[in-house]
PDB file of C-alpha atoms in Angstrom:
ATOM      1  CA  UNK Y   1      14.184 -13.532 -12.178  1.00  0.00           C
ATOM      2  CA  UNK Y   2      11.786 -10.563 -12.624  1.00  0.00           C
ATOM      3  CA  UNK Y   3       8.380 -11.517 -13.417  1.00  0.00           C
ATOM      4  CA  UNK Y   4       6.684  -8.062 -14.171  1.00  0.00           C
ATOM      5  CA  UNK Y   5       8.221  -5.076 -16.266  1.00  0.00           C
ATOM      6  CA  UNK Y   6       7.120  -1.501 -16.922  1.00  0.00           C
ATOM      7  CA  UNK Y   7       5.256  -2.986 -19.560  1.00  0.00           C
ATOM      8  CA  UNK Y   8       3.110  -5.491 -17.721  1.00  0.00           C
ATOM      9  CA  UNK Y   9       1.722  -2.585 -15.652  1.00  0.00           C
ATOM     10  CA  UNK Y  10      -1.101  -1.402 -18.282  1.00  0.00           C
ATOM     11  CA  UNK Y  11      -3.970   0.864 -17.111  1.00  0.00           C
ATOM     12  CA  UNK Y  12      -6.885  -0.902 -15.882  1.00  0.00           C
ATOM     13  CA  UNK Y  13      -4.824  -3.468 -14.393  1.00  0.00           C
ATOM     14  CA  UNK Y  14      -5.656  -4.660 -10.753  1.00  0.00           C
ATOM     15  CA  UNK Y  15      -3.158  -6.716  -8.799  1.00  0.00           C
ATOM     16  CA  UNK Y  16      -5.059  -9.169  -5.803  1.00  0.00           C
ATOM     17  CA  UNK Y  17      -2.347  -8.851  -2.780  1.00  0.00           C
ATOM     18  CA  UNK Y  18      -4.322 -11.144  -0.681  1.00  0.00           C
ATOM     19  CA  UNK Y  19      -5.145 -10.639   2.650  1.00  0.00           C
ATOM     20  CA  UNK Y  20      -4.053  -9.726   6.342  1.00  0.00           C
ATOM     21  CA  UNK Y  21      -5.816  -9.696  10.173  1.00  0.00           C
ATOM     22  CA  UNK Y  22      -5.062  -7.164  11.983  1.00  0.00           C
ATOM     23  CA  UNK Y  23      -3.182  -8.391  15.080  1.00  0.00           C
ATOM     24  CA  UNK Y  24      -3.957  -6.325  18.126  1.00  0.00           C
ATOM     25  CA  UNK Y  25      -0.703  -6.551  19.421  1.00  0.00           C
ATOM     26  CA  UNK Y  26       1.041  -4.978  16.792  1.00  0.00           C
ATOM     27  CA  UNK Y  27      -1.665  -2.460  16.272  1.00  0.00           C
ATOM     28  CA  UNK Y  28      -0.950  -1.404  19.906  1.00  0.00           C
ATOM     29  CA  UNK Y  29       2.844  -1.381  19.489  1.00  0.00           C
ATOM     30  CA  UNK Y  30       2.814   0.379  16.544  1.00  0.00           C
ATOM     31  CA  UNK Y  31       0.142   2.859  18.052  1.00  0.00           C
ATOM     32  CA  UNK Y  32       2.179   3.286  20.879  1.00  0.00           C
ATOM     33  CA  UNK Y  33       5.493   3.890  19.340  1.00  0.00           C
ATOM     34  CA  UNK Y  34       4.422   6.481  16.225  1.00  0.00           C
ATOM     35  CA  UNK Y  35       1.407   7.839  17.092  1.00  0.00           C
ATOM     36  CA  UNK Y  36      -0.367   7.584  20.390  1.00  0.00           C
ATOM     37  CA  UNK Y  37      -3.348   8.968  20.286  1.00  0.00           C
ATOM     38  CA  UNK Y  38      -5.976   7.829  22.839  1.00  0.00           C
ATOM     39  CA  UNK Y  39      -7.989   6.240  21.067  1.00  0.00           C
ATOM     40  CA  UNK Y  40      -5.159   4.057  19.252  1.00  0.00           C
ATOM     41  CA  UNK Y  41      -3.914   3.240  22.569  1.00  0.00           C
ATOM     42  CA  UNK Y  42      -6.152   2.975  25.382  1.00  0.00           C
ATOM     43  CA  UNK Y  43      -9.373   0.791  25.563  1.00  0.00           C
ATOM     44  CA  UNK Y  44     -11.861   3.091  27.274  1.00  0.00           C
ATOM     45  CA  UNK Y  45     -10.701   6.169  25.045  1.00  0.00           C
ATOM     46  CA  UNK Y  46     -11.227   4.247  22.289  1.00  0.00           C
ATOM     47  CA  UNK Y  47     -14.779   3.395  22.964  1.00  0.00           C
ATOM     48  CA  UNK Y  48     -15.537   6.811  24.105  1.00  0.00           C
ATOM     49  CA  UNK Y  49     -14.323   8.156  20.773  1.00  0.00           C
ATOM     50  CA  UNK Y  50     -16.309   8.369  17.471  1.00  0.00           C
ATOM     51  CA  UNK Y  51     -14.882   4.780  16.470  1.00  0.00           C
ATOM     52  CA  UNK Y  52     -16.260   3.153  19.625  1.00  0.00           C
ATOM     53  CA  UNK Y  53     -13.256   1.204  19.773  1.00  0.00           C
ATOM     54  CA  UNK Y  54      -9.913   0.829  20.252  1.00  0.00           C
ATOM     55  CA  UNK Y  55      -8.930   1.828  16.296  1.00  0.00           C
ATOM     56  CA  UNK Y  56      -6.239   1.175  14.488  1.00  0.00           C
ATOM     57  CA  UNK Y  57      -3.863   4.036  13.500  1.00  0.00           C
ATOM     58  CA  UNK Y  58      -4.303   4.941  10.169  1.00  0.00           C
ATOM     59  CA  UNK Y  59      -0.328   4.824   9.356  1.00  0.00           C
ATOM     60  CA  UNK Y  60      -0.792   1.461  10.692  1.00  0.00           C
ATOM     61  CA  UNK Y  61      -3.577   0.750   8.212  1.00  0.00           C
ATOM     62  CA  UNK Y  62      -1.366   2.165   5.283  1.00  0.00           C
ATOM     63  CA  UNK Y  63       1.692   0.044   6.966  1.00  0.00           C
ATOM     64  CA  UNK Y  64      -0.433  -3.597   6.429  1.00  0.00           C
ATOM     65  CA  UNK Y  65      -1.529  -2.500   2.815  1.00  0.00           C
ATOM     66  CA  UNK Y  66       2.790  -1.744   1.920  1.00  0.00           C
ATOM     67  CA  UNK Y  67       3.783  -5.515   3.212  1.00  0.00           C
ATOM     68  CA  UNK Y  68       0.581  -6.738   1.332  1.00  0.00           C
ATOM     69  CA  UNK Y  69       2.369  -4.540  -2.033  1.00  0.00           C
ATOM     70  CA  UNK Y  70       5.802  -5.835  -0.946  1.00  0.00           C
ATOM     71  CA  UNK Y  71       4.843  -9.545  -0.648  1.00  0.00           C
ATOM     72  CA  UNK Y  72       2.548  -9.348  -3.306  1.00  0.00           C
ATOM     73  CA  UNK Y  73       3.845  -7.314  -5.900  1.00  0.00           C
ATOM     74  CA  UNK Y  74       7.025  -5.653  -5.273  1.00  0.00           C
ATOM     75  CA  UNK Y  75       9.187  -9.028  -4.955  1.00  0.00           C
ATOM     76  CA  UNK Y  76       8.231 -10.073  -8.364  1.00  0.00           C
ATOM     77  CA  UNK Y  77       8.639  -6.421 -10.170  1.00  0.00           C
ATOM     78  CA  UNK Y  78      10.893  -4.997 -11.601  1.00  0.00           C
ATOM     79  CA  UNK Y  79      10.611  -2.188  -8.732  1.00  0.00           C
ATOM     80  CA  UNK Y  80      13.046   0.863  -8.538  1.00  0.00           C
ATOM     81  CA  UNK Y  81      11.501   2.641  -5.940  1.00  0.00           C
ATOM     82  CA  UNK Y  82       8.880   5.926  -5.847  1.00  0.00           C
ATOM     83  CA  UNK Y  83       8.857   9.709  -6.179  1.00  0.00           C
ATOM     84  CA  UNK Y  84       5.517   9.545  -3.460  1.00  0.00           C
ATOM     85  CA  UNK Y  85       2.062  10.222  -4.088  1.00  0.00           C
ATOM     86  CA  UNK Y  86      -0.307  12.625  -4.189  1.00  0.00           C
ATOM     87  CA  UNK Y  87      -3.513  11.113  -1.511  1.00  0.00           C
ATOM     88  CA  UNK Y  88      -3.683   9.261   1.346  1.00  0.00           C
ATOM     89  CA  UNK Y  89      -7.716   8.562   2.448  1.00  0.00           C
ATOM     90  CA  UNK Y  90      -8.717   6.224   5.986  1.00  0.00           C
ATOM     91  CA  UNK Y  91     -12.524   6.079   5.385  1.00  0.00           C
ATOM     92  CA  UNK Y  92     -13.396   3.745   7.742  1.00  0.00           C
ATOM     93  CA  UNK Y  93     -11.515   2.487  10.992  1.00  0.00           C
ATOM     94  CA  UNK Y  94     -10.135  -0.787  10.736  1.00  0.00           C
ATOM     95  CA  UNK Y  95     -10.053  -2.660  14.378  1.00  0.00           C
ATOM     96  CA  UNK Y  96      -7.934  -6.109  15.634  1.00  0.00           C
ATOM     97  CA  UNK Y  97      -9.324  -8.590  14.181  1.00  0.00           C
ATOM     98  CA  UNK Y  98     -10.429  -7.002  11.090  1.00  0.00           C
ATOM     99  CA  UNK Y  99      -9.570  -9.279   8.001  1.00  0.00           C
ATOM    100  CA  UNK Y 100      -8.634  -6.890   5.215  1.00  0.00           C
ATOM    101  CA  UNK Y 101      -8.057  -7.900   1.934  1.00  0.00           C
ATOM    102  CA  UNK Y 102      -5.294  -5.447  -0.462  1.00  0.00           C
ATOM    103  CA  UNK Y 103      -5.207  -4.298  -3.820  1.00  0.00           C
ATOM    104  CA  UNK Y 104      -3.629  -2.155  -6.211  1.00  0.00           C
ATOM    105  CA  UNK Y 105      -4.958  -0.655  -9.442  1.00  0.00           C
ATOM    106  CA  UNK Y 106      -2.694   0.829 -11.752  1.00  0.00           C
ATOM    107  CA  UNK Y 107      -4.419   4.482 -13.491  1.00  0.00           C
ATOM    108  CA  UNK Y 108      -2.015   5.081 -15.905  1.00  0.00           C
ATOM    109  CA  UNK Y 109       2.195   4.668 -16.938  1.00  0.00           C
ATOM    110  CA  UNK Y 110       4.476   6.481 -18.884  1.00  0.00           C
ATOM    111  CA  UNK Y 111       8.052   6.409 -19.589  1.00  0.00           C
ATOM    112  CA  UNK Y 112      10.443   8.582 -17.570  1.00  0.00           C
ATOM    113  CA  UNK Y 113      11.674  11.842 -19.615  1.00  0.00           C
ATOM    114  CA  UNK Y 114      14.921  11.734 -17.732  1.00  0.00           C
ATOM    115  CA  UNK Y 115      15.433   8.113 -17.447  1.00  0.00           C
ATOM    116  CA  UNK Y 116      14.418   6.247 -20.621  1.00  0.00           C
ATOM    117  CA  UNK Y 117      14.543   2.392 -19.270  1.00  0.00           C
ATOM    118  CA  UNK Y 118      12.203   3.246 -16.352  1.00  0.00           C
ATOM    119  CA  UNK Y 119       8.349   3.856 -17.115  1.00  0.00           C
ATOM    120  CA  UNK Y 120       6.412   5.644 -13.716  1.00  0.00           C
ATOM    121  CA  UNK Y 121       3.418   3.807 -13.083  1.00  0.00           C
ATOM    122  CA  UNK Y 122       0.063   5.910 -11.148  1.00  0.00           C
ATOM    123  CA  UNK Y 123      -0.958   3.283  -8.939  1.00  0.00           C
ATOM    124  CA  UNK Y 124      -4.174   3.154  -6.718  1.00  0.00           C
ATOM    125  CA  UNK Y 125      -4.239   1.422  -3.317  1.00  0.00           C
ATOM    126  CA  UNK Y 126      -6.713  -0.319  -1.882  1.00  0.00           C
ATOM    127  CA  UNK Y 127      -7.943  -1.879   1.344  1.00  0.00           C
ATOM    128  CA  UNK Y 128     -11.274  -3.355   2.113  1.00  0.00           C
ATOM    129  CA  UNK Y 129     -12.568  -4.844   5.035  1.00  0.00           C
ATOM    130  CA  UNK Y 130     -15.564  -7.358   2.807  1.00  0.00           C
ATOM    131  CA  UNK Y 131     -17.181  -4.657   0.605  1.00  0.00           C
ATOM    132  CA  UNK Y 132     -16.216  -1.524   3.275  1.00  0.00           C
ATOM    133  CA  UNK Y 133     -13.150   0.848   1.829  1.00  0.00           C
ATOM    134  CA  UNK Y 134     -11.092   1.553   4.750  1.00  0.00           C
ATOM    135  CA  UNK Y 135      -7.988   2.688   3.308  1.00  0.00           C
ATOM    136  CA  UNK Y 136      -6.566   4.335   0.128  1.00  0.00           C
ATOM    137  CA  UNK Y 137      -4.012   6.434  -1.945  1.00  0.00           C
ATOM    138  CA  UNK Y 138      -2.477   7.285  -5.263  1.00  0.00           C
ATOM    139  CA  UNK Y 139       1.323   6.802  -5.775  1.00  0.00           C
ATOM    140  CA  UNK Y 140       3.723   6.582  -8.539  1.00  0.00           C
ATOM    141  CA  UNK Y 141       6.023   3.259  -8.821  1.00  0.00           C
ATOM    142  CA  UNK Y 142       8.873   3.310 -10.615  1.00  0.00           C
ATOM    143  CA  UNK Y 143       9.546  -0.014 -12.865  1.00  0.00           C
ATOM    144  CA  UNK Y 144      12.331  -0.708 -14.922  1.00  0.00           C
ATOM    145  CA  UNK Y 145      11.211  -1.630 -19.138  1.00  0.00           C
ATOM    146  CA  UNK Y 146      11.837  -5.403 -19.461  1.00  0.00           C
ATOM    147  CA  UNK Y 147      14.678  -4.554 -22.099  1.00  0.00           C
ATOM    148  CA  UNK Y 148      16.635  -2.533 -19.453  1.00  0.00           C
ATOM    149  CA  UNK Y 149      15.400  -4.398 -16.544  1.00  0.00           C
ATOM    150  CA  UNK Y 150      19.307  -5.436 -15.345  1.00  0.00           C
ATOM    151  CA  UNK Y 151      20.780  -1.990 -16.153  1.00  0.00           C
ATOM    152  CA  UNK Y 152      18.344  -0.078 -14.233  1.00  0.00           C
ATOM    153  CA  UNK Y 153      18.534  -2.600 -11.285  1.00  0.00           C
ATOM    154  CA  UNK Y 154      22.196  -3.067 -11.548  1.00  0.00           C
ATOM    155  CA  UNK Y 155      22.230  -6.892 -11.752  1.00  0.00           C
ATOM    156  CA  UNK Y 156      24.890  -8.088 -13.560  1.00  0.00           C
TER     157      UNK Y 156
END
């Protein structure tokens, strides 16, 4: 059963989707398979760099704040996918170990023009290591309206 609707998704509203550690194995794997940089792969390049460590990539970073969305949001939504976004922001490097804690703020919603039971929702992500931003962007969600909730999602 869906929990959240178009309509739940009201501006002002923040969603808490908990938080993650970094694992530095996966940070590595990931590194090395989609973007290996130096200093996202290798130890000493990473210390020598203007991180002074071995930093996570930043698709990585934007990878651990999506499963937070998924697991925390998405599976209880009324979620029929996204058109994109429009910024994408690493402030800060995150680092294994880190303990980052995800968010989402929704900016604003309206219904679709060409698709009536489905409202697009502005969404802001978040991810802060304790009170340091070190990752966000703006993206539209699409949600199905409670009262066309099976239509849209083609349950029967």
């Amino acid at each position: 059963m869906t929990e959240l609707a178009y309509e739940d998704f009201t501006p002002g509203r923040t969603f808490d989707l908990g938080t993650t550690v970094v694992d530095r194995d996966e940070m590595l794997a990931f590194a090395r398979r989609f973007d290996p940089q130096p200093f996202h792969v290798d130890e000493a390049a990473g210390a020598a760099s203007i991180f002074g460590g071995l930093a996570a990539s930043g698709w990585f970073t934007a990878s651990i704040w999506m499963r937070a969305y998924v697991d925390g949001l998405l599976v209880r939504a009324a979620s029929v996918g996204s058109p994109g976004g429009e910024e994408i922001r690493w402030p800060a490097p995150v680092f294994a170990g880190d303990e980052l804690r995800a968010s989402v703020e929704v900016l604003g919603a309206r219904r679709s023009r060409s698709r009536p039971g489905v409202g697009l929702v502005r969404l802001r992500a978040l991810l802060h290591r304790g009170d340091e931003l070190v990752y966000t962007s703006t993206l539209t969600g699409m949600f199905a309206a409670r009262d066309t909730v099976d239509a849209v999602q083609g349950e029967p």
